Amino acid sequence: MSTFVIGDVHGRRGQLQKLVGMLPFNPARGDTLVLLGDLVDRGEDVPGTVADVIALRRSLPFESMYVLRGNHEQMLLDFVDEGARLWLHPAVGGDCTFEQYTGRDLTDETRGDIDAARAELLRALPEDHLAFFRRRPLFHEDAFAIYVHAGLDTAKHPRESDSHQLLWARNQEFFKHYHGKPCVFGHTPTQLLPRMGRIGRHGIYICHSAIGIDTGFDDRSPLSCLQLPEFNLYQTFADGHTDFHHISHFLPEPLRAFRVLCNQEGNTD
């Protein structure tokens, strides 16, 4: 039994399809697939990515797949529900999502008429996509780890945490000094996380019990999936090649101990 955790997708439909296809994911064995959010914005095919994820979610038993809400889904919802302008900022990448759903460029004129832009997006967004964004949970937890989009308040369980912390935080105390139950997160590209946790050529971040798997978004960045408790890392790249790493060093002690226990009981494959 394993959990497969995929970092921030950002509309990379082809990479996600290839990544899911290379995983030894087997729901009949009790495996779970977790996506850490940020399906939308920046990438080449946001609507297709969302449609694929919805279709996969519908094809699996409920307990076999969890898709979390990312801050980019939250920005889109804040725009749709309240007219919040942050999603339209060029740095966010919401223009890609707007243009791919509506078929129209997001111009300065469009940005200036929020009501018209909201109405146009709502006409173009499939109802099941919008409903899917609204239903996304802010965290998931299983025997191996806690899974959130951005990180934790180190003193609190996520059910007791403010949603802003789970969606947006870039907390150095969490990155450097978190020692609780292992927590897998995205949101902050690993190349921007503290250097000490970036040892190794695999590109993910491991420091004590904090595990970051947002391995970036550019032409050379992989989309990454971490398999727990095995610590196998699967990656797909924009140019079509793939990579695999078995990570055996610098593992958080709680996961190391759990894996030993599972092996002793004969519960791992």
PDB file of C-alpha atoms in Angstrom:
ATOM      1  CA  MET A   1       0.000   0.000   0.000  1.00  0.00           C
ATOM      2  CA  SER A   2       1.448   3.348  -1.086  1.00  0.00           C
ATOM      3  CA  THR A   3       0.494   6.998  -1.383  1.00  0.00           C
ATOM      4  CA  PHE A   4       1.529   8.821  -4.573  1.00  0.00           C
ATOM      5  CA  VAL A   5       1.723  12.622  -4.168  1.00  0.00           C
ATOM      6  CA  ILE A   6       1.904  14.951  -7.178  1.00  0.00           C
ATOM      7  CA  GLY A   7       3.078  18.549  -6.886  1.00  0.00           C
ATOM      8  CA  ASP A   8       1.735  21.728  -8.541  1.00  0.00           C
ATOM      9  CA  VAL A   9       0.512  20.857 -12.054  1.00  0.00           C
ATOM     10  CA  HIS A  10      -0.290  24.307 -13.526  1.00  0.00           C
ATOM     11  CA  GLY A  11      -1.978  23.132 -16.702  1.00  0.00           C
ATOM     12  CA  ARG A  12       0.791  20.795 -17.853  1.00  0.00           C
ATOM     13  CA  ARG A  13      -1.652  18.259 -19.253  1.00  0.00           C
ATOM     14  CA  GLY A  14       0.830  16.194 -21.246  1.00  0.00           C
ATOM     15  CA  GLN A  15       3.300  15.916 -18.377  1.00  0.00           C
ATOM     16  CA  LEU A  16       0.538  14.944 -15.959  1.00  0.00           C
ATOM     17  CA  GLN A  17      -0.816  12.276 -18.306  1.00  0.00           C
ATOM     18  CA  LYS A  18       2.642  10.797 -18.742  1.00  0.00           C
ATOM     19  CA  LEU A  19       3.380  10.984 -15.018  1.00  0.00           C
ATOM     20  CA  VAL A  20       0.175   9.201 -14.004  1.00  0.00           C
ATOM     21  CA  GLY A  21       0.841   6.603 -16.690  1.00  0.00           C
ATOM     22  CA  MET A  22       4.284   5.720 -15.334  1.00  0.00           C
ATOM     23  CA  LEU A  23       3.163   5.250 -11.716  1.00  0.00           C
ATOM     24  CA  PRO A  24       2.712   1.751 -10.258  1.00  0.00           C
ATOM     25  CA  PHE A  25      -0.531   3.064  -8.758  1.00  0.00           C
ATOM     26  CA  ASN A  26      -2.952   0.265  -7.906  1.00  0.00           C
ATOM     27  CA  PRO A  27      -6.181   1.209  -6.110  1.00  0.00           C
ATOM     28  CA  ALA A  28      -7.049  -2.471  -5.679  1.00  0.00           C
ATOM     29  CA  ARG A  29      -3.968  -2.783  -3.481  1.00  0.00           C
ATOM     30  CA  GLY A  30      -5.105   0.152  -1.352  1.00  0.00           C
ATOM     31  CA  ASP A  31      -2.924   2.789  -3.024  1.00  0.00           C
ATOM     32  CA  THR A  32      -3.895   6.465  -2.848  1.00  0.00           C
ATOM     33  CA  LEU A  33      -3.210   9.318  -5.277  1.00  0.00           C
ATOM     34  CA  VAL A  34      -2.978  12.864  -3.871  1.00  0.00           C
ATOM     35  CA  LEU A  35      -2.653  16.054  -5.930  1.00  0.00           C
ATOM     36  CA  LEU A  36      -1.485  19.078  -3.953  1.00  0.00           C
ATOM     37  CA  GLY A  37      -3.469  21.670  -5.912  1.00  0.00           C
ATOM     38  CA  ASP A  38      -2.734  24.416  -8.448  1.00  0.00           C
ATOM     39  CA  LEU A  39      -4.150  22.557 -11.441  1.00  0.00           C
ATOM     40  CA  VAL A  40      -4.859  25.902 -13.115  1.00  0.00           C
ATOM     41  CA  ASP A  41      -2.842  28.852 -14.525  1.00  0.00           C
ATOM     42  CA  ARG A  42       0.405  29.188 -16.508  1.00  0.00           C
ATOM     43  CA  GLY A  43       0.381  25.928 -18.479  1.00  0.00           C
ATOM     44  CA  GLU A  44      -0.566  25.058 -22.036  1.00  0.00           C
ATOM     45  CA  ASP A  45      -3.888  23.261 -21.385  1.00  0.00           C
ATOM     46  CA  VAL A  46      -5.693  24.123 -18.164  1.00  0.00           C
ATOM     47  CA  PRO A  47      -9.207  23.031 -19.261  1.00  0.00           C
ATOM     48  CA  GLY A  48      -7.871  19.690 -20.483  1.00  0.00           C
ATOM     49  CA  THR A  49      -5.906  19.167 -17.292  1.00  0.00           C
ATOM     50  CA  VAL A  50      -8.951  19.849 -15.121  1.00  0.00           C
ATOM     51  CA  ALA A  51     -11.124  17.602 -17.288  1.00  0.00           C
ATOM     52  CA  ASP A  52      -8.590  14.768 -17.046  1.00  0.00           C
ATOM     53  CA  VAL A  53      -8.367  15.063 -13.266  1.00  0.00           C
ATOM     54  CA  ILE A  54     -12.160  15.107 -12.890  1.00  0.00           C
ATOM     55  CA  ALA A  55     -12.467  12.046 -15.127  1.00  0.00           C
ATOM     56  CA  LEU A  56      -9.796  10.177 -13.183  1.00  0.00           C
ATOM     57  CA  ARG A  57     -11.414  11.144  -9.877  1.00  0.00           C
ATOM     58  CA  ARG A  58     -14.778   9.803 -11.102  1.00  0.00           C
ATOM     59  CA  SER A  59     -13.239   6.535 -12.290  1.00  0.00           C
ATOM     60  CA  LEU A  60     -11.714   5.650  -8.911  1.00  0.00           C
ATOM     61  CA  PRO A  61     -13.131   4.735  -5.515  1.00  0.00           C
ATOM     62  CA  PHE A  62     -13.530   7.846  -3.385  1.00  0.00           C
ATOM     63  CA  GLU A  63     -10.817   6.865  -0.914  1.00  0.00           C
ATOM     64  CA  SER A  64      -8.277   6.258  -3.710  1.00  0.00           C
ATOM     65  CA  MET A  65      -7.783   9.882  -4.863  1.00  0.00           C
ATOM     66  CA  TYR A  66      -7.718  13.289  -3.207  1.00  0.00           C
ATOM     67  CA  VAL A  67      -7.252  16.594  -5.032  1.00  0.00           C
ATOM     68  CA  LEU A  68      -6.470  19.531  -2.753  1.00  0.00           C
ATOM     69  CA  ARG A  69      -7.224  23.203  -3.357  1.00  0.00           C
ATOM     70  CA  GLY A  70      -4.250  25.373  -4.220  1.00  0.00           C
ATOM     71  CA  ASN A  71      -3.907  29.114  -3.911  1.00  0.00           C
ATOM     72  CA  HIS A  72      -4.412  29.460  -7.673  1.00  0.00           C
ATOM     73  CA  GLU A  73      -7.812  27.762  -7.494  1.00  0.00           C
ATOM     74  CA  GLN A  74      -8.575  30.049  -4.554  1.00  0.00           C
ATOM     75  CA  MET A  75      -7.625  33.146  -6.567  1.00  0.00           C
ATOM     76  CA  LEU A  76      -9.867  32.016  -9.420  1.00  0.00           C
ATOM     77  CA  LEU A  77     -12.774  31.489  -7.001  1.00  0.00           C
ATOM     78  CA  ASP A  78     -12.137  34.864  -5.352  1.00  0.00           C
ATOM     79  CA  PHE A  79     -12.281  36.475  -8.795  1.00  0.00           C
ATOM     80  CA  VAL A  80     -15.500  34.679  -9.755  1.00  0.00           C
ATOM     81  CA  ASP A  81     -17.225  35.221  -6.402  1.00  0.00           C
ATOM     82  CA  GLU A  82     -15.960  38.631  -5.316  1.00  0.00           C
ATOM     83  CA  GLY A  83     -14.260  40.265  -8.285  1.00  0.00           C
ATOM     84  CA  ALA A  84     -10.862  40.077  -6.567  1.00  0.00           C
ATOM     85  CA  ARG A  85      -8.273  41.356  -9.031  1.00  0.00           C
ATOM     86  CA  LEU A  86      -5.246  39.369  -7.862  1.00  0.00           C
ATOM     87  CA  TRP A  87      -5.995  36.491 -10.249  1.00  0.00           C
ATOM     88  CA  LEU A  88      -5.665  38.903 -13.194  1.00  0.00           C
ATOM     89  CA  HIS A  89      -2.137  40.012 -12.287  1.00  0.00           C
ATOM     90  CA  PRO A  90       0.249  38.969 -15.088  1.00  0.00           C
ATOM     91  CA  ALA A  91       2.581  37.187 -12.630  1.00  0.00           C
ATOM     92  CA  VAL A  92      -0.189  34.830 -11.509  1.00  0.00           C
ATOM     93  CA  GLY A  93      -0.808  33.196 -14.878  1.00  0.00           C
ATOM     94  CA  GLY A  94      -4.580  33.524 -14.681  1.00  0.00           C
ATOM     95  CA  ASP A  95      -4.541  35.071 -18.152  1.00  0.00           C
ATOM     96  CA  CYS A  96      -3.677  31.618 -19.567  1.00  0.00           C
ATOM     97  CA  THR A  97      -6.652  30.067 -17.801  1.00  0.00           C
ATOM     98  CA  PHE A  98      -9.008  32.889 -18.868  1.00  0.00           C
ATOM     99  CA  GLU A  99      -7.903  32.720 -22.499  1.00  0.00           C
ATOM    100  CA  GLN A 100      -8.052  28.914 -22.718  1.00  0.00           C
ATOM    101  CA  TYR A 101     -11.585  28.746 -21.307  1.00  0.00           C
ATOM    102  CA  THR A 102     -13.035  31.769 -23.121  1.00  0.00           C
ATOM    103  CA  GLY A 103     -11.026  31.710 -26.357  1.00  0.00           C
ATOM    104  CA  ARG A 104     -10.285  35.438 -25.916  1.00  0.00           C
ATOM    105  CA  ASP A 105      -7.117  37.279 -24.901  1.00  0.00           C
ATOM    106  CA  LEU A 106      -7.122  38.939 -21.494  1.00  0.00           C
ATOM    107  CA  THR A 107      -6.383  42.502 -22.587  1.00  0.00           C
ATOM    108  CA  ASP A 108      -5.879  45.660 -20.528  1.00  0.00           C
ATOM    109  CA  GLU A 109      -9.421  46.614 -21.487  1.00  0.00           C
ATOM    110  CA  THR A 110     -10.734  43.288 -20.223  1.00  0.00           C
ATOM    111  CA  ARG A 111      -8.770  43.645 -16.989  1.00  0.00           C
ATOM    112  CA  GLY A 112     -10.355  47.062 -16.502  1.00  0.00           C
ATOM    113  CA  ASP A 113     -13.936  45.768 -16.645  1.00  0.00           C
ATOM    114  CA  ILE A 114     -14.044  43.181 -13.883  1.00  0.00           C
ATOM    115  CA  ASP A 115     -17.788  42.560 -14.097  1.00  0.00           C
ATOM    116  CA  ALA A 116     -17.627  41.819 -17.815  1.00  0.00           C
ATOM    117  CA  ALA A 117     -14.573  39.563 -17.391  1.00  0.00           C
ATOM    118  CA  ARG A 118     -16.252  37.627 -14.569  1.00  0.00           C
ATOM    119  CA  ALA A 119     -19.398  37.168 -16.619  1.00  0.00           C
ATOM    120  CA  GLU A 120     -17.431  35.982 -19.641  1.00  0.00           C
ATOM    121  CA  LEU A 121     -15.435  33.460 -17.598  1.00  0.00           C
ATOM    122  CA  LEU A 122     -18.571  32.144 -15.908  1.00  0.00           C
ATOM    123  CA  ARG A 123     -20.219  31.607 -19.307  1.00  0.00           C
ATOM    124  CA  ALA A 124     -17.199  29.662 -20.521  1.00  0.00           C
ATOM    125  CA  LEU A 125     -16.342  27.608 -17.425  1.00  0.00           C
ATOM    126  CA  PRO A 126     -18.002  24.187 -17.481  1.00  0.00           C
ATOM    127  CA  GLU A 127     -20.249  23.875 -14.447  1.00  0.00           C
ATOM    128  CA  ASP A 128     -18.522  20.705 -13.307  1.00  0.00           C
ATOM    129  CA  HIS A 129     -15.123  22.428 -13.376  1.00  0.00           C
ATOM    130  CA  LEU A 130     -16.300  25.289 -11.162  1.00  0.00           C
ATOM    131  CA  ALA A 131     -18.074  22.895  -8.804  1.00  0.00           C
ATOM    132  CA  PHE A 132     -14.913  20.797  -8.647  1.00  0.00           C
ATOM    133  CA  PHE A 133     -12.818  23.824  -7.619  1.00  0.00           C
ATOM    134  CA  ARG A 134     -15.321  24.676  -4.888  1.00  0.00           C
ATOM    135  CA  ARG A 135     -15.303  21.176  -3.380  1.00  0.00           C
ATOM    136  CA  ARG A 136     -11.537  20.818  -2.982  1.00  0.00           C
ATOM    137  CA  PRO A 137     -10.359  20.104   0.582  1.00  0.00           C
ATOM    138  CA  LEU A 138      -7.487  22.046   2.120  1.00  0.00           C
ATOM    139  CA  PHE A 139      -5.583  19.013   3.415  1.00  0.00           C
ATOM    140  CA  HIS A 140      -5.460  15.236   3.505  1.00  0.00           C
ATOM    141  CA  GLU A 141      -3.893  12.929   6.059  1.00  0.00           C
ATOM    142  CA  ASP A 142      -3.096   9.228   6.088  1.00  0.00           C
ATOM    143  CA  ALA A 143      -0.803   6.863   7.976  1.00  0.00           C
ATOM    144  CA  PHE A 144       2.284   8.161   6.203  1.00  0.00           C
ATOM    145  CA  ALA A 145       1.954  11.945   6.208  1.00  0.00           C
ATOM    146  CA  ILE A 146      -0.089  15.137   6.161  1.00  0.00           C
ATOM    147  CA  TYR A 147      -0.585  16.672   2.706  1.00  0.00           C
ATOM    148  CA  VAL A 148      -1.210  20.401   2.195  1.00  0.00           C
ATOM    149  CA  HIS A 149      -0.695  22.893  -0.594  1.00  0.00           C
ATOM    150  CA  ALA A 150       1.587  25.415   1.112  1.00  0.00           C
ATOM    151  CA  GLY A 151       2.612  24.326   4.607  1.00  0.00           C
ATOM    152  CA  LEU A 152       1.660  24.211   8.261  1.00  0.00           C
ATOM    153  CA  ASP A 153       1.555  26.366  11.308  1.00  0.00           C
ATOM    154  CA  THR A 154       4.115  24.225  13.113  1.00  0.00           C
ATOM    155  CA  ALA A 155       2.141  24.316  16.371  1.00  0.00           C
ATOM    156  CA  LYS A 156      -1.202  23.237  14.864  1.00  0.00           C
ATOM    157  CA  HIS A 157      -2.837  20.382  13.029  1.00  0.00           C
ATOM    158  CA  PRO A 158      -4.218  21.591   9.664  1.00  0.00           C
ATOM    159  CA  ARG A 159      -7.821  21.120  10.835  1.00  0.00           C
ATOM    160  CA  GLU A 160      -7.070  23.830  13.423  1.00  0.00           C
ATOM    161  CA  SER A 161      -5.174  26.086  11.034  1.00  0.00           C
ATOM    162  CA  ASP A 162      -6.280  29.155   9.156  1.00  0.00           C
ATOM    163  CA  SER A 163      -6.973  28.473   5.479  1.00  0.00           C
ATOM    164  CA  HIS A 164      -4.549  31.235   4.488  1.00  0.00           C
ATOM    165  CA  GLN A 165      -1.732  29.320   6.177  1.00  0.00           C
ATOM    166  CA  LEU A 166      -2.539  26.122   4.276  1.00  0.00           C
ATOM    167  CA  LEU A 167      -2.919  27.858   0.898  1.00  0.00           C
ATOM    168  CA  TRP A 168      -0.379  30.682   0.948  1.00  0.00           C
ATOM    169  CA  ALA A 169       2.206  30.455   3.725  1.00  0.00           C
ATOM    170  CA  ARG A 170       5.926  30.486   3.098  1.00  0.00           C
ATOM    171  CA  ASN A 171       6.964  29.976   6.681  1.00  0.00           C
ATOM    172  CA  GLN A 172      10.715  29.655   7.233  1.00  0.00           C
ATOM    173  CA  GLU A 173      10.124  28.168  10.684  1.00  0.00           C
ATOM    174  CA  PHE A 174       8.141  25.351   9.072  1.00  0.00           C
ATOM    175  CA  PHE A 175      10.646  24.851   6.262  1.00  0.00           C
ATOM    176  CA  LYS A 176      13.667  24.675   8.575  1.00  0.00           C
ATOM    177  CA  HIS A 177      12.455  23.334  11.910  1.00  0.00           C
ATOM    178  CA  TYR A 178       9.265  21.263  11.500  1.00  0.00           C
ATOM    179  CA  HIS A 179       9.586  17.937  13.378  1.00  0.00           C
ATOM    180  CA  GLY A 180       5.981  16.680  13.521  1.00  0.00           C
ATOM    181  CA  LYS A 181       4.269  14.041  11.437  1.00  0.00           C
ATOM    182  CA  PRO A 182       5.817  14.161   7.943  1.00  0.00           C
ATOM    183  CA  CYS A 183       4.184  16.868   5.829  1.00  0.00           C
ATOM    184  CA  VAL A 184       4.330  16.908   2.016  1.00  0.00           C
ATOM    185  CA  PHE A 185       3.670  20.310   0.449  1.00  0.00           C
ATOM    186  CA  GLY A 186       3.939  22.244  -2.804  1.00  0.00           C
ATOM    187  CA  HIS A 187       3.414  25.969  -3.535  1.00  0.00           C
ATOM    188  CA  THR A 188       7.016  27.130  -3.015  1.00  0.00           C
ATOM    189  CA  PRO A 189       9.351  25.940  -5.790  1.00  0.00           C
ATOM    190  CA  THR A 190      12.055  23.823  -4.208  1.00  0.00           C
ATOM    191  CA  GLN A 191      14.826  25.971  -5.674  1.00  0.00           C
ATOM    192  CA  LEU A 192      13.543  28.805  -3.463  1.00  0.00           C
ATOM    193  CA  LEU A 193      13.540  26.717  -0.262  1.00  0.00           C
ATOM    194  CA  PRO A 194      16.453  26.699   2.225  1.00  0.00           C
ATOM    195  CA  ARG A 195      19.620  25.234   0.744  1.00  0.00           C
ATOM    196  CA  MET A 196      20.155  22.678   3.504  1.00  0.00           C
ATOM    197  CA  GLY A 197      17.077  20.700   2.454  1.00  0.00           C
ATOM    198  CA  ARG A 198      17.992  20.632  -1.231  1.00  0.00           C
ATOM    199  CA  ILE A 199      20.810  18.101  -0.978  1.00  0.00           C
ATOM    200  CA  GLY A 200      20.658  15.586  -3.813  1.00  0.00           C
ATOM    201  CA  ARG A 201      20.115  15.705  -7.568  1.00  0.00           C
ATOM    202  CA  HIS A 202      16.439  14.744  -7.436  1.00  0.00           C
ATOM    203  CA  GLY A 203      15.214  18.311  -6.984  1.00  0.00           C
ATOM    204  CA  ILE A 204      12.826  17.864  -4.046  1.00  0.00           C
ATOM    205  CA  TYR A 205      13.224  19.321  -0.553  1.00  0.00           C
ATOM    206  CA  ILE A 206      13.619  17.262   2.634  1.00  0.00           C
ATOM    207  CA  CYS A 207      14.354  18.910   5.979  1.00  0.00           C
ATOM    208  CA  HIS A 208      13.395  17.051   9.150  1.00  0.00           C
ATOM    209  CA  SER A 209       9.687  16.269   8.543  1.00  0.00           C
ATOM    210  CA  ALA A 210       8.977  18.920   5.863  1.00  0.00           C
ATOM    211  CA  ILE A 211       8.984  17.550   2.294  1.00  0.00           C
ATOM    212  CA  GLY A 212       8.556  19.985  -0.614  1.00  0.00           C
ATOM    213  CA  ILE A 213       7.773  18.633  -4.089  1.00  0.00           C
ATOM    214  CA  ASP A 214       6.931  21.711  -6.186  1.00  0.00           C
ATOM    215  CA  THR A 215       9.921  21.311  -8.495  1.00  0.00           C
ATOM    216  CA  GLY A 216       9.220  24.489 -10.446  1.00  0.00           C
ATOM    217  CA  PHE A 217       7.610  25.676 -13.656  1.00  0.00           C
ATOM    218  CA  ASP A 218       9.802  26.361 -16.666  1.00  0.00           C
ATOM    219  CA  ASP A 219      10.984  24.506 -19.765  1.00  0.00           C
ATOM    220  CA  ARG A 220      13.464  22.439 -17.729  1.00  0.00           C
ATOM    221  CA  SER A 221      11.367  21.827 -14.597  1.00  0.00           C
ATOM    222  CA  PRO A 222       9.921  18.378 -13.940  1.00  0.00           C
ATOM    223  CA  LEU A 223       6.453  17.585 -12.703  1.00  0.00           C
ATOM    224  CA  SER A 224       7.126  15.348  -9.708  1.00  0.00           C
ATOM    225  CA  CYS A 225       5.363  12.541  -7.842  1.00  0.00           C
ATOM    226  CA  LEU A 226       6.656  11.129  -4.556  1.00  0.00           C
ATOM    227  CA  GLN A 227       5.679   7.608  -3.498  1.00  0.00           C
ATOM    228  CA  LEU A 228       5.424   7.009   0.239  1.00  0.00           C
ATOM    229  CA  PRO A 229       6.642   5.270   2.304  1.00  0.00           C
ATOM    230  CA  GLU A 230       9.095   3.984  -0.327  1.00  0.00           C
ATOM    231  CA  PHE A 231      10.451   7.450  -1.181  1.00  0.00           C
ATOM    232  CA  ASN A 232      10.435   6.689  -4.893  1.00  0.00           C
ATOM    233  CA  LEU A 233      10.331   9.826  -7.038  1.00  0.00           C
ATOM    234  CA  TYR A 234       8.826   9.858 -10.539  1.00  0.00           C
ATOM    235  CA  GLN A 235       9.320  12.865 -12.821  1.00  0.00           C
ATOM    236  CA  THR A 236       8.241  13.942 -16.306  1.00  0.00           C
ATOM    237  CA  PHE A 237       9.706  16.820 -18.294  1.00  0.00           C
ATOM    238  CA  ALA A 238       8.387  19.166 -20.973  1.00  0.00           C
ATOM    239  CA  ASP A 239      10.674  17.660 -23.621  1.00  0.00           C
ATOM    240  CA  GLY A 240       9.139  14.228 -23.036  1.00  0.00           C
ATOM    241  CA  HIS A 241      11.835  12.489 -21.036  1.00  0.00           C
ATOM    242  CA  THR A 242      11.245  10.958 -17.622  1.00  0.00           C
ATOM    243  CA  ASP A 243      13.324  10.295 -14.534  1.00  0.00           C
ATOM    244  CA  PHE A 244      13.196   8.075 -11.460  1.00  0.00           C
ATOM    245  CA  HIS A 245      15.019   8.294  -8.120  1.00  0.00           C
ATOM    246  CA  HIS A 246      14.914   6.103  -5.056  1.00  0.00           C
ATOM    247  CA  ILE A 247      15.745   8.447  -2.187  1.00  0.00           C
ATOM    248  CA  SER A 248      17.496   6.714   0.677  1.00  0.00           C
ATOM    249  CA  HIS A 249      19.277   9.523   2.549  1.00  0.00           C
ATOM    250  CA  PHE A 250      18.018  12.330   4.781  1.00  0.00           C
ATOM    251  CA  LEU A 251      14.629  10.692   5.303  1.00  0.00           C
ATOM    252  CA  PRO A 252      12.501  12.057   8.156  1.00  0.00           C
ATOM    253  CA  GLU A 253      12.684   9.766  11.174  1.00  0.00           C
ATOM    254  CA  PRO A 254       8.891   9.273  11.505  1.00  0.00           C
ATOM    255  CA  LEU A 255       8.715   7.866   7.962  1.00  0.00           C
ATOM    256  CA  ARG A 256      11.873   5.837   8.404  1.00  0.00           C
ATOM    257  CA  ALA A 257      10.439   4.271  11.561  1.00  0.00           C
ATOM    258  CA  PHE A 258       7.061   3.651   9.912  1.00  0.00           C
ATOM    259  CA  ARG A 259       8.705   1.931   6.941  1.00  0.00           C
ATOM    260  CA  VAL A 260      10.717  -0.329   9.255  1.00  0.00           C
ATOM    261  CA  LEU A 261       7.533  -1.263  11.101  1.00  0.00           C
ATOM    262  CA  CYS A 262       5.706  -2.055   7.855  1.00  0.00           C
ATOM    263  CA  ASN A 263       8.585  -4.222   6.678  1.00  0.00           C
ATOM    264  CA  GLN A 264       8.636  -6.084   9.975  1.00  0.00           C
ATOM    265  CA  GLU A 265       4.916  -6.771   9.698  1.00  0.00           C
ATOM    266  CA  GLY A 266       5.164  -7.760   6.056  1.00  0.00           C
ATOM    267  CA  ASN A 267       2.736  -5.087   4.925  1.00  0.00           C
ATOM    268  CA  THR A 268       4.784  -3.543   2.140  1.00  0.00           C
ATOM    269  CA  ASP A 269       5.360  -4.864  -1.371  1.00  0.00           C
TER     270      ASP A 269
END
